[in-house]
């Protein structure tokens, strides 16, 4: 049932192009506009939404962090992201014009469930992004976008994450359409790019030998860091979480711009530092990340750089380059996370751990 793979996790990593394609399937009406049929909130009501609060835990929380960038950029609606376990203990400001988006692969996470119950008591509209039909969180929500990842068995979430990203992008574009914050042809062109991403994810999988070799070289490392900016920041956090969960390694993700505010002090000779480099665009994002790479390199770290295909400029600063296909910045997490998932899976395998059933962890956390 593992389809020839050694672990469910590895199988699920390789299923991602299909899972993301299925999640994006059938979202157009005949006139080309976007439709999300599980949204049982009338459009007129959606137009009254003044604030979005995304709540989730673990990997789903990192998908929520990416969603914030997309939703604010496309829909111009203020959007917060909060850990489900923190949300209801701080007396959050929530009301009828707030939309709470709960992201949960299992649909059974107690922290997230309690948070949406609290939100509903405050009369917020609740939308769930979920992978499990008929589970508790979607049942208790006003609307649902189902991800079509298929069952995720590995405790470490992989296709759960990328399909959540796809669903979040769909939600952002749909709200932009409803709120008229983007032109129809702009939405269509982002949608077209999104629908073209699964083959690019496949390309990253096909080119992953460099990551496998890297894991063999880094097997004795006590600690690994991950840096990113903008949507690369949640990718860095997710890359670190994967390593902690299955390789039991000390791993931390940082916002690259925060380095000089403290974390740079822990850099040591030879320390592996993964850096997610944004595509070269018109803004300064790319340039900024390059200088972050130089900063860690100057202190003896080994930068392992994830950069787009024809970004030859990064080579001079990197000890290893992992190539990513060319996509727009906001969509980059869909391809950038894959090498980090493979790295964690490979390292954990080489360390002899049970990748699918890591110690101390359960697939769904049904207690608070
Ligand atoms: O089922 P959920 O998406 O609500 O689960 C949330 C977290 O427990 C989950 O993402 C956890 O962090 C995973 N083990 C990550 O790989």
Coordinates of C-alpha atoms and ligand atoms in Angstrom, one line a residue:
X1 CA 0.0 0.0 0.0
X2 CA 3.1 2.3 0.1
X3 CA 3.2 1.9 -3.7
X4 CA 6.8 0.8 -3.7
X5 CA 8.0 3.6 -1.4
X6 CA 9.8 2.8 1.9
X7 CA 7.6 5.3 3.9
X8 CA 4.1 6.7 3.5
X9 CA 5.7 10.1 4.0
X10 CA 7.9 9.6 0.9
X11 CA 4.9 8.4 -1.1
X12 CA 2.9 11.4 0.0
X13 CA 5.7 13.8 -1.0
X14 CA 5.7 12.3 -4.4
X15 CA 1.9 12.5 -4.6
X16 CA 1.9 16.3 -4.3
X17 CA 1.7 17.2 -8.0
X18 CA -1.5 15.1 -8.3
X19 CA -2.9 16.3 -4.9
X20 CA -2.5 20.0 -5.7
X21 CA -3.9 19.5 -9.2
X22 CA -7.0 17.7 -7.7
X23 CA -7.4 20.5 -5.2
X24 CA -7.5 23.1 -8.0
X25 CA -9.8 21.0 -10.2
X26 CA -13.3 22.2 -11.2
X27 CA -13.0 25.7 -9.8
X28 CA -14.1 27.6 -12.9
X29 CA -17.6 28.5 -14.0
X30 CA -18.5 28.6 -17.8
X31 CA -17.8 32.3 -18.0
X32 CA -14.3 31.7 -16.5
X33 CA -14.9 33.1 -13.1
X34 CA -13.9 31.3 -9.9
X35 CA -16.4 29.2 -7.9
X36 CA -16.0 27.5 -4.6
X37 CA -19.2 25.5 -4.2
X38 CA -18.7 24.6 -0.6
X39 CA -19.0 28.3 0.4
X40 CA -22.4 28.7 2.0
X41 CA -21.9 32.4 2.8
X42 CA -23.7 34.7 0.3
X43 CA -21.5 37.0 -1.7
X44 CA -23.2 40.1 -0.3
X45 CA -22.2 38.9 3.2
X46 CA -18.7 38.2 2.1
X47 CA -18.4 41.8 0.9
X48 CA -19.1 43.0 4.5
X49 CA -16.1 41.1 5.9
X50 CA -13.6 43.6 7.3
X51 CA -11.1 41.3 8.9
X52 CA -9.8 37.8 8.4
X53 CA -8.3 35.7 11.2
X54 CA -6.6 32.5 10.2
X55 CA -6.3 29.9 13.0
X56 CA -4.4 26.7 12.8
X57 CA -1.7 24.6 14.4
X58 CA 1.7 23.2 13.3
X59 CA 2.2 22.8 9.6
X60 CA -1.3 24.2 8.9
X61 CA -0.3 27.3 10.8
X62 CA 2.6 27.8 8.4
X63 CA 0.2 27.4 5.4
X64 CA -1.9 30.2 7.1
X65 CA 1.2 32.4 7.2
X66 CA 1.6 32.1 3.5
X67 CA -2.1 32.7 3.0
X68 CA -1.9 36.1 4.9
X69 CA 0.6 37.4 2.2
X70 CA -1.7 36.3 -0.6
X71 CA -5.0 37.5 0.9
X72 CA -3.8 40.9 1.9
X73 CA -2.0 41.4 -1.4
X74 CA -4.9 40.3 -3.6
X75 CA -8.0 41.2 -1.5
X76 CA -6.8 44.2 0.6
X77 CA -8.6 42.7 3.6
X78 CA -6.6 42.9 6.9
X79 CA -5.6 39.4 7.8
X80 CA -4.1 38.0 11.0
X81 CA -2.7 34.5 11.5
X82 CA -2.8 33.0 14.9
X83 CA -2.0 29.8 16.6
X84 CA -5.2 28.0 17.5
X85 CA -3.9 27.2 21.0
X86 CA -3.4 30.9 21.7
X87 CA -6.5 32.4 20.1
X88 CA -9.3 32.1 22.6
X89 CA -7.2 32.8 25.7
X90 CA -6.5 36.4 24.7
X91 CA -10.0 37.8 24.3
X92 CA -9.6 38.4 20.6
X93 CA -11.7 41.0 18.8
X94 CA -14.1 39.0 16.7
X95 CA -17.6 39.9 15.4
X96 CA -20.1 39.4 12.6
X97 CA -17.8 41.2 10.1
X98 CA -14.9 38.9 10.9
X99 CA -14.2 35.8 8.9
X100 CA -12.3 33.1 10.8
X101 CA -10.5 30.7 8.5
X102 CA -9.6 27.4 10.3
X103 CA -7.0 25.3 8.5
X104 CA -6.8 21.7 9.6
X105 CA -5.8 18.7 7.6
X106 CA -7.5 16.2 9.9
X107 CA -10.5 18.4 10.9
X108 CA -10.2 17.0 14.4
X109 CA -7.4 19.1 16.1
X110 CA -8.8 20.1 19.5
X111 CA -7.1 23.5 19.7
X112 CA -8.5 24.5 16.3
X113 CA -11.9 23.2 17.1
X114 CA -12.1 25.1 20.4
X115 CA -10.9 28.2 18.6
X116 CA -13.7 28.1 16.0
X117 CA -16.3 27.4 18.7
X118 CA -15.1 30.5 20.4
X119 CA -15.3 32.5 17.2
X120 CA -18.8 31.3 16.5
X121 CA -20.0 32.4 19.9
X122 CA -18.7 35.8 19.0
X123 CA -20.8 35.6 15.8
X124 CA -17.9 35.4 13.4
X125 CA -18.3 33.6 10.0
X126 CA -16.2 30.5 10.0
X127 CA -14.6 28.9 6.9
X128 CA -12.7 25.7 7.2
X129 CA -9.9 24.4 4.9
X130 CA -9.8 20.7 5.5
X131 CA -8.7 17.4 4.0
X132 CA -11.1 15.1 5.8
X133 CA -14.7 14.9 4.6
X134 CA -17.3 15.0 7.4
X135 CA -14.8 15.6 10.2
X136 CA -15.7 17.9 13.1
X137 CA -14.2 21.2 12.1
X138 CA -15.9 21.4 8.7
X139 CA -19.2 20.2 10.3
X140 CA -19.0 23.1 12.7
X141 CA -18.2 25.7 10.1
X142 CA -20.3 28.0 7.8
X143 CA -18.3 27.1 4.8
X144 CA -15.6 24.6 3.7
X145 CA -13.0 24.3 1.0
X146 CA -11.9 20.7 0.9
X147 CA -8.4 19.9 -0.1
X148 CA -8.1 16.8 -2.2
X149 CA -4.9 15.3 -1.0
X150 CA -6.4 11.9 -0.2
X151 CA -5.6 10.3 3.2
X152 CA -2.4 11.5 4.7
X153 CA -0.9 8.6 6.8
X154 CA 2.6 10.0 7.6
X155 CA 2.6 11.9 10.9
X156 CA 4.7 14.6 9.3
X157 CA 2.4 16.6 7.0
X158 CA 3.5 17.0 3.4
X159 CA 0.8 16.8 0.8
X160 CA -1.5 18.2 3.5
X161 CA 0.6 21.4 3.5
X162 CA 0.8 22.0 -0.3
X163 CA -2.9 21.3 -0.8
X164 CA -3.7 23.7 2.0
X165 CA -1.6 26.3 0.1
X166 CA -3.5 25.7 -3.0
X167 CA -6.8 26.1 -1.2
X168 CA -5.6 29.3 0.5
X169 CA -4.6 30.7 -2.9
X170 CA -8.1 29.8 -4.3
X171 CA -9.7 31.5 -1.3
X172 CA -7.6 34.6 -1.9
X173 CA -8.5 34.8 -5.6
X174 CA -12.2 34.1 -4.9
X175 CA -12.4 36.9 -2.3
X176 CA -10.6 39.2 -4.7
X177 CA -13.3 38.4 -7.3
X178 CA -16.1 39.0 -4.8
X179 CA -14.6 42.2 -3.5
X180 CA -13.5 43.4 -6.9
X181 CA -10.0 44.1 -5.8
X182 CA -8.5 42.5 -8.9
X183 CA -9.5 42.6 -12.6
X184 CA -11.0 39.4 -14.0
X185 CA -8.1 38.9 -16.3
X186 CA -5.6 39.3 -13.5
X187 CA -7.4 36.6 -11.5
X188 CA -7.5 34.4 -14.6
X189 CA -3.8 34.8 -15.1
X190 CA -2.8 33.9 -11.5
X191 CA -5.2 30.9 -11.8
X192 CA -3.5 29.9 -15.0
X193 CA -0.1 30.0 -13.3
X194 CA -1.4 28.1 -10.3
X195 CA -2.8 25.4 -12.6
X196 CA 0.6 25.1 -14.3
X197 CA 2.4 24.4 -11.0
X198 CA 1.9 20.7 -10.5
X199 CA 4.2 19.8 -13.5
X200 CA 6.8 22.1 -11.9
X201 CA 6.4 20.3 -8.6
X202 CA 7.1 17.1 -10.5
X203 CA 10.2 18.6 -11.9
X204 CA 11.5 19.4 -8.4
X205 CA 10.8 15.8 -7.4
X206 CA 12.6 14.5 -10.5
X207 CA 15.6 16.7 -9.7
X208 CA 15.9 15.8 -6.0
X209 CA 19.1 13.7 -6.1
X210 CA 21.1 16.7 -5.0
X211 CA 19.0 16.8 -1.8
X212 CA 19.5 13.1 -1.1
X213 CA 23.3 13.5 -1.5
X214 CA 23.2 16.5 0.8
X215 CA 21.4 14.5 3.5
X216 CA 24.2 11.9 3.4
X217 CA 26.8 14.7 3.8
X218 CA 25.0 16.4 6.7
X219 CA 24.2 13.3 8.7
X220 CA 26.4 14.3 11.7
X221 CA 25.2 17.8 12.1
X222 CA 23.8 18.7 15.5
X223 CA 21.8 21.7 14.3
X224 CA 20.4 23.1 11.1
X225 CA 19.0 26.6 10.4
X226 CA 16.5 27.7 7.8
X227 CA 16.1 31.3 6.6
X228 CA 13.5 33.0 4.4
X229 CA 11.8 36.3 3.8
X230 CA 8.2 37.1 2.8
X231 CA 6.5 33.8 1.9
X232 CA 9.9 32.1 2.2
X233 CA 9.8 32.7 5.9
X234 CA 6.9 30.2 6.6
X235 CA 8.7 27.8 4.2
X236 CA 11.8 28.1 6.5
X237 CA 9.7 27.4 9.6
X238 CA 8.1 24.4 7.9
X239 CA 11.4 23.0 6.8
X240 CA 12.7 23.2 10.4
X241 CA 9.5 21.6 11.8
X242 CA 9.9 18.6 9.4
X243 CA 13.5 18.0 10.6
X244 CA 12.5 18.3 14.3
X245 CA 9.6 15.9 13.9
X246 CA 11.2 13.0 12.1
X247 CA 15.0 13.5 12.4
X248 CA 14.8 14.7 16.1
X249 CA 17.3 17.3 15.2
X250 CA 17.7 20.8 16.5
X251 CA 16.4 22.9 13.7
X252 CA 15.2 26.5 13.6
X253 CA 13.6 28.7 11.0
X254 CA 14.1 32.5 11.0
X255 CA 12.9 35.5 9.1
X256 CA 16.2 36.3 7.3
X257 CA 15.8 40.0 8.2
X258 CA 15.8 39.1 11.9
X259 CA 19.2 37.5 11.8
X260 CA 21.1 40.6 12.9
X261 CA 18.7 41.1 15.7
X262 CA 20.1 38.1 17.5
X263 CA 20.1 34.7 15.8
X264 CA 23.3 35.4 13.9
X265 CA 25.2 34.9 17.2
X266 CA 24.6 31.2 17.0
X267 CA 26.2 30.8 13.6
X268 CA 29.3 28.5 13.8
X269 CA 31.9 27.3 11.4
X270 CA 30.4 24.7 9.1
X271 CA 26.8 25.1 10.3
X272 CA 24.3 24.2 7.5
X273 CA 21.9 27.1 6.8
X274 CA 19.2 26.6 4.2
X275 CA 18.1 29.8 2.5
X276 CA 15.0 30.2 0.4
X277 CA 15.8 32.8 -2.2
X278 CA 12.8 34.6 -3.7
X279 CA 12.6 35.0 -7.5
X280 CA 14.4 37.9 -9.0
X281 CA 11.6 40.4 -9.2
X282 CA 11.3 44.2 -9.4
X283 CA 11.3 44.6 -5.6
X284 CA 14.4 44.3 -3.4
X285 CA 13.5 41.0 -1.9
X286 CA 16.1 39.0 -3.8
X287 CA 18.9 41.4 -3.1
X288 CA 18.1 41.4 0.6
X289 CA 18.2 37.7 0.8
X290 CA 21.5 37.6 -1.0
X291 CA 23.0 39.9 1.6
X292 CA 21.7 37.6 4.3
X293 CA 23.5 34.7 2.7
X294 CA 26.7 36.8 2.7
X295 CA 26.2 37.6 6.4
X296 CA 26.0 33.9 7.4
X297 CA 28.8 32.9 5.0
X298 CA 31.1 35.5 6.4
X299 CA 30.7 33.8 9.8
X300 CA 31.6 30.4 8.5
X301 CA 28.2 28.8 7.8
X302 CA 27.5 26.6 4.8
X303 CA 24.7 28.2 2.9
X304 CA 22.5 25.7 1.1
X305 CA 20.6 27.9 -1.3
X306 CA 17.2 27.2 -2.9
X307 CA 17.0 29.5 -5.9
X308 CA 15.2 29.7 -9.2
X309 CA 16.6 27.9 -12.3
X310 CA 18.5 30.7 -14.0
X311 CA 19.6 32.6 -10.9
X312 CA 23.3 32.1 -11.6
X313 CA 24.1 35.1 -9.4
X314 CA 23.6 33.1 -6.2
X315 CA 26.2 30.4 -7.1
X316 CA 29.2 32.4 -5.8
X317 CA 27.7 32.6 -2.3
X318 CA 26.4 29.1 -1.9
X319 CA 28.0 25.9 -0.8
X320 CA 25.1 23.9 -2.4
X321 CA 22.5 25.2 -4.8
X322 CA 19.1 23.5 -5.0
X323 CA 17.3 24.6 -8.2
X324 CA 13.6 25.7 -8.2
X325 CA 11.4 26.3 -11.3
X326 CA 10.5 29.8 -12.2
X327 CA 7.2 30.9 -10.5
X328 CA 5.9 34.1 -9.0
X329 CA 7.0 35.0 -5.5
X330 CA 3.6 34.4 -3.8
X331 CA 3.3 30.9 -5.3
X332 CA 6.9 29.9 -4.7
X333 CA 6.2 27.9 -1.4
X334 CA 4.4 25.2 -3.5
X335 CA 7.8 24.3 -5.1
X336 CA 10.2 25.5 -2.4
X337 CA 9.0 23.3 0.4
X338 CA 9.5 20.0 -1.6
X339 CA 13.4 19.8 -1.3
X340 CA 13.0 20.5 2.5
X341 CA 10.5 17.7 2.9
X342 CA 12.8 15.3 1.0
X343 CA 15.8 16.4 3.0
X344 CA 14.0 15.7 6.3
X345 CA 12.7 12.3 5.1
X346 CA 16.1 11.3 3.8
X347 CA 18.0 12.4 6.8
X348 CA 15.6 10.6 9.2
X349 CA 15.8 7.5 7.1
X350 CA 19.6 7.5 7.1
X351 CA 19.5 8.0 10.9
X352 CA 17.4 4.9 11.2
X353 CA 14.2 6.6 12.6
X354 CA 10.6 5.5 12.0
X355 CA 9.7 8.3 9.6
X356 CA 5.9 7.6 9.6
X357 CA 5.5 7.2 13.3
X358 CA 8.0 9.6 15.0
X359 CA 8.3 9.4 18.7
X360 CA 6.0 11.4 21.0
X361 CA 3.7 12.5 18.1
X362 CA 0.2 11.6 17.0
X363 CA -1.3 12.2 13.6
X364 CA -4.2 14.2 15.0
X365 CA -4.0 16.0 18.3
X366 CA -7.4 15.6 19.8
X367 CA -6.6 17.0 23.2
X368 CA -5.8 20.6 24.0
Ligands
LIG1 O1 -4.8 18.1 11.3 P1 -4.2 19.5 11.5 O2 -3.8 20.2 10.3 O3 -5.2 20.4 12.3 O4 -2.9 19.3 12.4 C1 -2.2 20.4 12.9 C2 -0.8 19.9 13.4 O5 -1.0 19.1 14.5 C3 0.0 19.3 12.3 O6 0.2 20.1 11.2 C4 1.4 18.8 12.9 O7 2.1 19.9 13.2 C5 2.1 17.9 11.9 N1 2.6 16.8 12.6 C6 3.1 18.6 11.1 O8 3.9 17.8 10.3

